[in-house]
CSV table of C-alpha atoms in Angstrom, one decimal:
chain,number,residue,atom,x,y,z
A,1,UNK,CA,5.3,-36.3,-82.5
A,2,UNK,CA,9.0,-35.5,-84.1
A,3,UNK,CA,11.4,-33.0,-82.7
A,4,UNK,CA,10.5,-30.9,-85.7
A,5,UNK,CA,6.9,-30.9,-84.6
A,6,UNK,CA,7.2,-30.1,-81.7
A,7,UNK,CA,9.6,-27.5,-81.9
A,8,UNK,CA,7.2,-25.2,-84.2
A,9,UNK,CA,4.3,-25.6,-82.1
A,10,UNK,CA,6.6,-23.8,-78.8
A,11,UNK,CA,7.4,-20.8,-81.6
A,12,UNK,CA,3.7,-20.5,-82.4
A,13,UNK,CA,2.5,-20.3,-78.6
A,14,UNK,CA,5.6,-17.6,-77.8
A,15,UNK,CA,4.7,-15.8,-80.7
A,16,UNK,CA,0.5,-15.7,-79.8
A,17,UNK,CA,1.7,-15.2,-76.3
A,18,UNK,CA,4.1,-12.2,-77.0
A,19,UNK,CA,1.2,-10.5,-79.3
A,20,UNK,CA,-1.5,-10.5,-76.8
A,21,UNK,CA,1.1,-8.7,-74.1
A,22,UNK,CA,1.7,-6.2,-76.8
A,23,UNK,CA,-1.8,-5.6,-77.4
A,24,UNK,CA,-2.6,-5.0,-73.9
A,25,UNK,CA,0.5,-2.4,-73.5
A,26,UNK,CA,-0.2,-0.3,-76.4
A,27,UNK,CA,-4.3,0.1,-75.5
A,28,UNK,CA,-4.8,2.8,-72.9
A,29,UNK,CA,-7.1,1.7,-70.2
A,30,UNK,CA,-11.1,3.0,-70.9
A,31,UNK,CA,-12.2,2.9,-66.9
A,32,UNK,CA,-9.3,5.9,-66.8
A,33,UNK,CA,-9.9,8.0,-69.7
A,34,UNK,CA,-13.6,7.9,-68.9
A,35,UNK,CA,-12.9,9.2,-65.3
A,36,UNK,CA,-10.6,12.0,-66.7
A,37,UNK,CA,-13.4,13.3,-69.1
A,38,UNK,CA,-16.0,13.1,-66.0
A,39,UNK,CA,-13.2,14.9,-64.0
A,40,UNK,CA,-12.7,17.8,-66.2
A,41,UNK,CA,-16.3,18.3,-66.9
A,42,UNK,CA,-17.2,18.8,-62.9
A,43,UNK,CA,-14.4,21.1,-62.7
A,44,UNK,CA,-15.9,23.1,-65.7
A,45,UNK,CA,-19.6,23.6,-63.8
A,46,UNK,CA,-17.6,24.2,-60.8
A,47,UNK,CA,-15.9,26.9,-62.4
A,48,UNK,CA,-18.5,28.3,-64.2
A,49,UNK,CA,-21.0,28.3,-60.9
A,50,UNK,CA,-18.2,29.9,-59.0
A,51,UNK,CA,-18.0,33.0,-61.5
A,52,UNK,CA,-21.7,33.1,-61.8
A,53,UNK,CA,-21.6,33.9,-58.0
A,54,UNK,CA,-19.2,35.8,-57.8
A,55,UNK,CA,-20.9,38.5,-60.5
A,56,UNK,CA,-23.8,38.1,-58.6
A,57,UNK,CA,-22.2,38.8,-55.4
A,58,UNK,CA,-20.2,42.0,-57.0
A,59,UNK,CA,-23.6,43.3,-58.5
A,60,UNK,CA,-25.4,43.0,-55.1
A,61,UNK,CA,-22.2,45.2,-53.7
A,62,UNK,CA,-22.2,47.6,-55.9
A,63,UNK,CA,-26.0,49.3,-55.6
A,64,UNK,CA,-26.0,52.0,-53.0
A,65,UNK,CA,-29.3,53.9,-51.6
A,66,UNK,CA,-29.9,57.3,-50.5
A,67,UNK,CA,-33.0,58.9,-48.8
A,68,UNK,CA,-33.4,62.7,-51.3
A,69,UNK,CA,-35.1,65.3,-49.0
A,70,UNK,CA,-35.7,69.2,-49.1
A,71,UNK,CA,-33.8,71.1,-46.3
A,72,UNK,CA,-35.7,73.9,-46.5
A,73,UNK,CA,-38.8,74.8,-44.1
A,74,UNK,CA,-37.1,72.2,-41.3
A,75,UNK,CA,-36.4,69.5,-43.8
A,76,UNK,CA,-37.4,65.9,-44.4
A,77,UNK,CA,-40.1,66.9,-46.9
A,78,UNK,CA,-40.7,67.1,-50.9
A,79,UNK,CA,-42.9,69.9,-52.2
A,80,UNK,CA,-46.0,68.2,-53.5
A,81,UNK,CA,-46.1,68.1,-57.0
A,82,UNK,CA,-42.3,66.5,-57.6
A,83,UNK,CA,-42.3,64.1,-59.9
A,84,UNK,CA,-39.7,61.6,-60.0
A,85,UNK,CA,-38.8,63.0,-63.3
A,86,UNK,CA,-38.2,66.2,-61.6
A,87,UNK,CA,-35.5,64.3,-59.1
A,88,UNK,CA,-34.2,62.5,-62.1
A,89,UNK,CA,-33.3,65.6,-63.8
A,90,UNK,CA,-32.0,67.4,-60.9
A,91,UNK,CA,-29.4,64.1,-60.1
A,92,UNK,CA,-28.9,64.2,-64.3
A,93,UNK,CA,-25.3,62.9,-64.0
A,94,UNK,CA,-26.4,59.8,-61.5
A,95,UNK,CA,-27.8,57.6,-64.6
A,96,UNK,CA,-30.8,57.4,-62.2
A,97,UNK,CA,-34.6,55.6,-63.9
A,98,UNK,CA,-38.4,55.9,-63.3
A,99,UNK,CA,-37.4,52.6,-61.2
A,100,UNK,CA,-34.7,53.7,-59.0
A,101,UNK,CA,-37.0,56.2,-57.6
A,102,UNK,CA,-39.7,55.5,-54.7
A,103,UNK,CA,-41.7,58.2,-53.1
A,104,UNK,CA,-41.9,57.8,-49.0
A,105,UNK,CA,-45.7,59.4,-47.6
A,106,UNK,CA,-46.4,59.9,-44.2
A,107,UNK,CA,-49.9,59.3,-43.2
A,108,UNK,CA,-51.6,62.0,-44.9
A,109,UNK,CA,-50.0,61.0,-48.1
A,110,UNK,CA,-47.5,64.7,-48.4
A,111,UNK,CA,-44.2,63.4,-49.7
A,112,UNK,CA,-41.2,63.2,-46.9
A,113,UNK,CA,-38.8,62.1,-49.3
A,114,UNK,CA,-37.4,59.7,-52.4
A,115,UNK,CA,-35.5,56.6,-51.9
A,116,UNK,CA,-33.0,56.3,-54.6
A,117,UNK,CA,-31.2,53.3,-56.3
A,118,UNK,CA,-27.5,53.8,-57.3
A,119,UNK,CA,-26.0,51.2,-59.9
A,120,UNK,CA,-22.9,52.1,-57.7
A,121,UNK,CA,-21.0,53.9,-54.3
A,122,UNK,CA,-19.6,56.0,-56.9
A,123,UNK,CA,-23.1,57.1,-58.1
A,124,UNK,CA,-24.2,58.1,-55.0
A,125,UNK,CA,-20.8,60.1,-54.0
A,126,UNK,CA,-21.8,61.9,-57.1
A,127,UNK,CA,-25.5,62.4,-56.2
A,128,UNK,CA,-24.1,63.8,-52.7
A,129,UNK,CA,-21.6,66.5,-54.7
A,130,UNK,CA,-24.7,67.7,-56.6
A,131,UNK,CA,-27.0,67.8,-53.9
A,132,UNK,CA,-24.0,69.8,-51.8
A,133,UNK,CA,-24.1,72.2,-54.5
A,134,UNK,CA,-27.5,74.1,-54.6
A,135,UNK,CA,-27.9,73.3,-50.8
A,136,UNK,CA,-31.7,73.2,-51.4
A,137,UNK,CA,-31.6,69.2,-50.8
A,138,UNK,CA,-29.7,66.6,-49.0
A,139,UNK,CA,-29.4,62.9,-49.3
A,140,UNK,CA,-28.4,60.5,-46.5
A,141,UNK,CA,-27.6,56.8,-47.3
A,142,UNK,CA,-29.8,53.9,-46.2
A,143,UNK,CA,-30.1,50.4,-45.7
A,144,UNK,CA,-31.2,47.8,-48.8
A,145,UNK,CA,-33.6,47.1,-46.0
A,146,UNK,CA,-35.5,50.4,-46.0
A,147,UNK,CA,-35.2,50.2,-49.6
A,148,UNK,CA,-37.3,47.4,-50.1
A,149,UNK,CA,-39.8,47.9,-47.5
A,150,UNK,CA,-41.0,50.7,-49.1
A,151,UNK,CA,-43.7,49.8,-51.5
A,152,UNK,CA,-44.2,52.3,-54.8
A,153,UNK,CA,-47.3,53.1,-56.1
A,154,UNK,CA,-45.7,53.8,-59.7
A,155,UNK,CA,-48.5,56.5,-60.3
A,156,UNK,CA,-51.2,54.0,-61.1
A,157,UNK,CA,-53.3,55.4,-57.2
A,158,UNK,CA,-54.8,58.9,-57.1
A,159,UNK,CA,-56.0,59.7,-53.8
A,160,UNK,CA,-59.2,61.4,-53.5
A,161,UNK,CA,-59.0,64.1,-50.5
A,162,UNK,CA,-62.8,65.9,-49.5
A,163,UNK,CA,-65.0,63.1,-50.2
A,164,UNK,CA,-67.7,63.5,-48.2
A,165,UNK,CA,-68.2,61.1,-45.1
A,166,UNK,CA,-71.7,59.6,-46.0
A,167,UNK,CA,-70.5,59.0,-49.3
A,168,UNK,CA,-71.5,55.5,-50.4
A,169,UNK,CA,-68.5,53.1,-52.6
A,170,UNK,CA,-71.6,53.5,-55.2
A,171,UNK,CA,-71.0,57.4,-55.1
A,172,UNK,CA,-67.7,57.4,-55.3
A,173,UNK,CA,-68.3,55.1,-58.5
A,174,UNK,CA,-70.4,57.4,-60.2
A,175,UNK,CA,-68.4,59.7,-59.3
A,176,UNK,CA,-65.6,58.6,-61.2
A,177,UNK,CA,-67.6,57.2,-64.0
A,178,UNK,CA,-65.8,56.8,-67.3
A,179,UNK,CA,-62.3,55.9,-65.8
A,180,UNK,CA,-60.8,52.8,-65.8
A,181,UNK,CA,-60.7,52.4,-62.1
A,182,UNK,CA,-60.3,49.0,-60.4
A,183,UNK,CA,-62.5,48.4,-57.2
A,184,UNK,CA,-62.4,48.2,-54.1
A,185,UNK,CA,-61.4,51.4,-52.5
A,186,UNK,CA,-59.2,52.1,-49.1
A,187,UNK,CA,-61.4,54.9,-47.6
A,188,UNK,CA,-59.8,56.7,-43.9
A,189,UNK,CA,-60.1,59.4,-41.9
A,190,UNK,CA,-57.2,62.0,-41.6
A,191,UNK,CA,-57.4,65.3,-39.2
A,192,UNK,CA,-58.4,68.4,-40.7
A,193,UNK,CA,-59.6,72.3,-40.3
A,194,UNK,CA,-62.1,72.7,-39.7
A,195,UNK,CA,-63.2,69.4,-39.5
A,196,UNK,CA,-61.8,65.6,-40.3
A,197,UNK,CA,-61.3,65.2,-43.9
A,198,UNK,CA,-62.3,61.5,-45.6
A,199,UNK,CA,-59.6,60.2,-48.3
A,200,UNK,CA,-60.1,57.6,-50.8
A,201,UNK,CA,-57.4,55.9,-52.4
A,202,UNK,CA,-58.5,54.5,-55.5
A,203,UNK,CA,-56.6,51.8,-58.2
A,204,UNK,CA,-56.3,52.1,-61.4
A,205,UNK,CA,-55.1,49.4,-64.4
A,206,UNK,CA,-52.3,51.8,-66.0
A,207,UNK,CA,-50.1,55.5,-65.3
A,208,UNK,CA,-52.4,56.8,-68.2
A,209,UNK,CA,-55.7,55.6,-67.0
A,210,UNK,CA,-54.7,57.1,-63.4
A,211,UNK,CA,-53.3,60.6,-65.5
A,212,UNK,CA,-56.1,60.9,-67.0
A,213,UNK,CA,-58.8,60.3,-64.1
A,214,UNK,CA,-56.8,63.3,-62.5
A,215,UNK,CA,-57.2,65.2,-65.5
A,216,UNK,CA,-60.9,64.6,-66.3
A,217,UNK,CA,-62.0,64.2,-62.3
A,218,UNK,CA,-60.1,66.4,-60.3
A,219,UNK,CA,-61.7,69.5,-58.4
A,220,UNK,CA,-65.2,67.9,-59.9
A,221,UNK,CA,-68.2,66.8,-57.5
A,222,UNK,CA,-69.1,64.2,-54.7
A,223,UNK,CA,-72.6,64.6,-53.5
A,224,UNK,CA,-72.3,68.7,-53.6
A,225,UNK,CA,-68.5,67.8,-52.2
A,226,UNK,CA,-65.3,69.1,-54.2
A,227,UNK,CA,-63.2,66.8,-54.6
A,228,UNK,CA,-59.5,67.2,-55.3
A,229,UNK,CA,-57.0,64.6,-56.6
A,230,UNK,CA,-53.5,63.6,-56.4
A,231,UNK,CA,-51.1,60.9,-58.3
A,232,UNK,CA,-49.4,59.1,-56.1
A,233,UNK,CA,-45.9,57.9,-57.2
């Protein structure tokens, strides 16, 4: 091979040889832009999990829960017919709903008092200026605990007080004939005067189909028996 020769073939390897190492320093490497990307999307969904708690943990905070009671006659009562409307509009600045209200019975099923939901503490120090007012009622604050132990009827039970005590389940169905009521019943025996008085708590499908069993059933006639009814809420 000449000097010539040879000479062009050492230019043409430094010149392939200097390409390639330019090649390799201009291209960014794909392993690390990969592992950015798969970076910043983790630390996106942290983020967004970590806000996601933290409104949850805020909005747990924030509801507050009162026990509404009468003062007068010794207290820790509700005349019978309330309605949670009726505590509703007497707390009308509280932003209070048919939901944030549960009735508490004792055993004979007379009201003792409502347990109330407040979106917030400052909701409830309002409740407490308003009940401080009139000085008829008074509400106390309670646990979430007490809250959700109490279960709600939601005016779909009437309970059916004077039912006679050899009444059969198939005369209390006749009984109520034409109502939308939903068997079986919880019958019990509560104290009375002169004598023990037999209830029956009866279910029914809706508010309306309960309303209007009161209306079309109550003070009617159980085996010669009068029978009075109540909503329960």
């Amino acid at each position: 091979m000449s000097r010539l020769a040879a000479a062009a073939l050492r230019r043409g390897v430094t010149t392939s040889t200097d390409l390639s190492s330019s090649l390799l320093a201009v291209s960014p490497p794909v392993s690390a832009r990969l592992f950015s990307a798969d970076a910043s999307g983790e630390a996106t969904a942290t983020a967004a999990e970590s806000q996601d708690d933290s409104f949850l943990k805020a909005s747990r905070e924030g509801l507050a829960y009162g026990r509404f009671y009468s003062v007068i006659g010794g207290g820790n009562r509700l005349e019978k017919n309330m309605l949670k409307t009726d505590i509703i509009h007497h707390l009308d600045r509280c932003g209070l709903s048919l939901d944030d209200v549960k009735i508490d019975y004792n055993n004979r099923y007379d009201p003792l008092a409502a347990l109330l939901r407040f979106s917030s503490k400052a909701m409830f120090t309002t409740a407490n200026r308003q009940t401080s007012q009139n000085r008829v009622y008074r509400i106390d604050e309670i646990s979430r605990e007490v809250w959700d132990l109490k279960k709600p009827f939601d005016g779909k039970t009437v309970l059916l007080q004077g039912v006679p005590r050899n009444a059969l389940p198939e005369d209390i169905e006749r009984f109520l004939c034409g109502t939308n009521f939903e068997p079986p019943f919880e019958s019990f025996i509560r104290a009375g005067v002169p004598e023990p008085i037999r209830m029956v708590l009866v279910k029914f499908r809706t508010k309306t189909d309960a309303m209007n069993a009161f209306i079309t059933k109550n003070r009617g006639f159980c085996l010669n028996n009068q029978v009075s009814m109540r909503v329960l809420q």
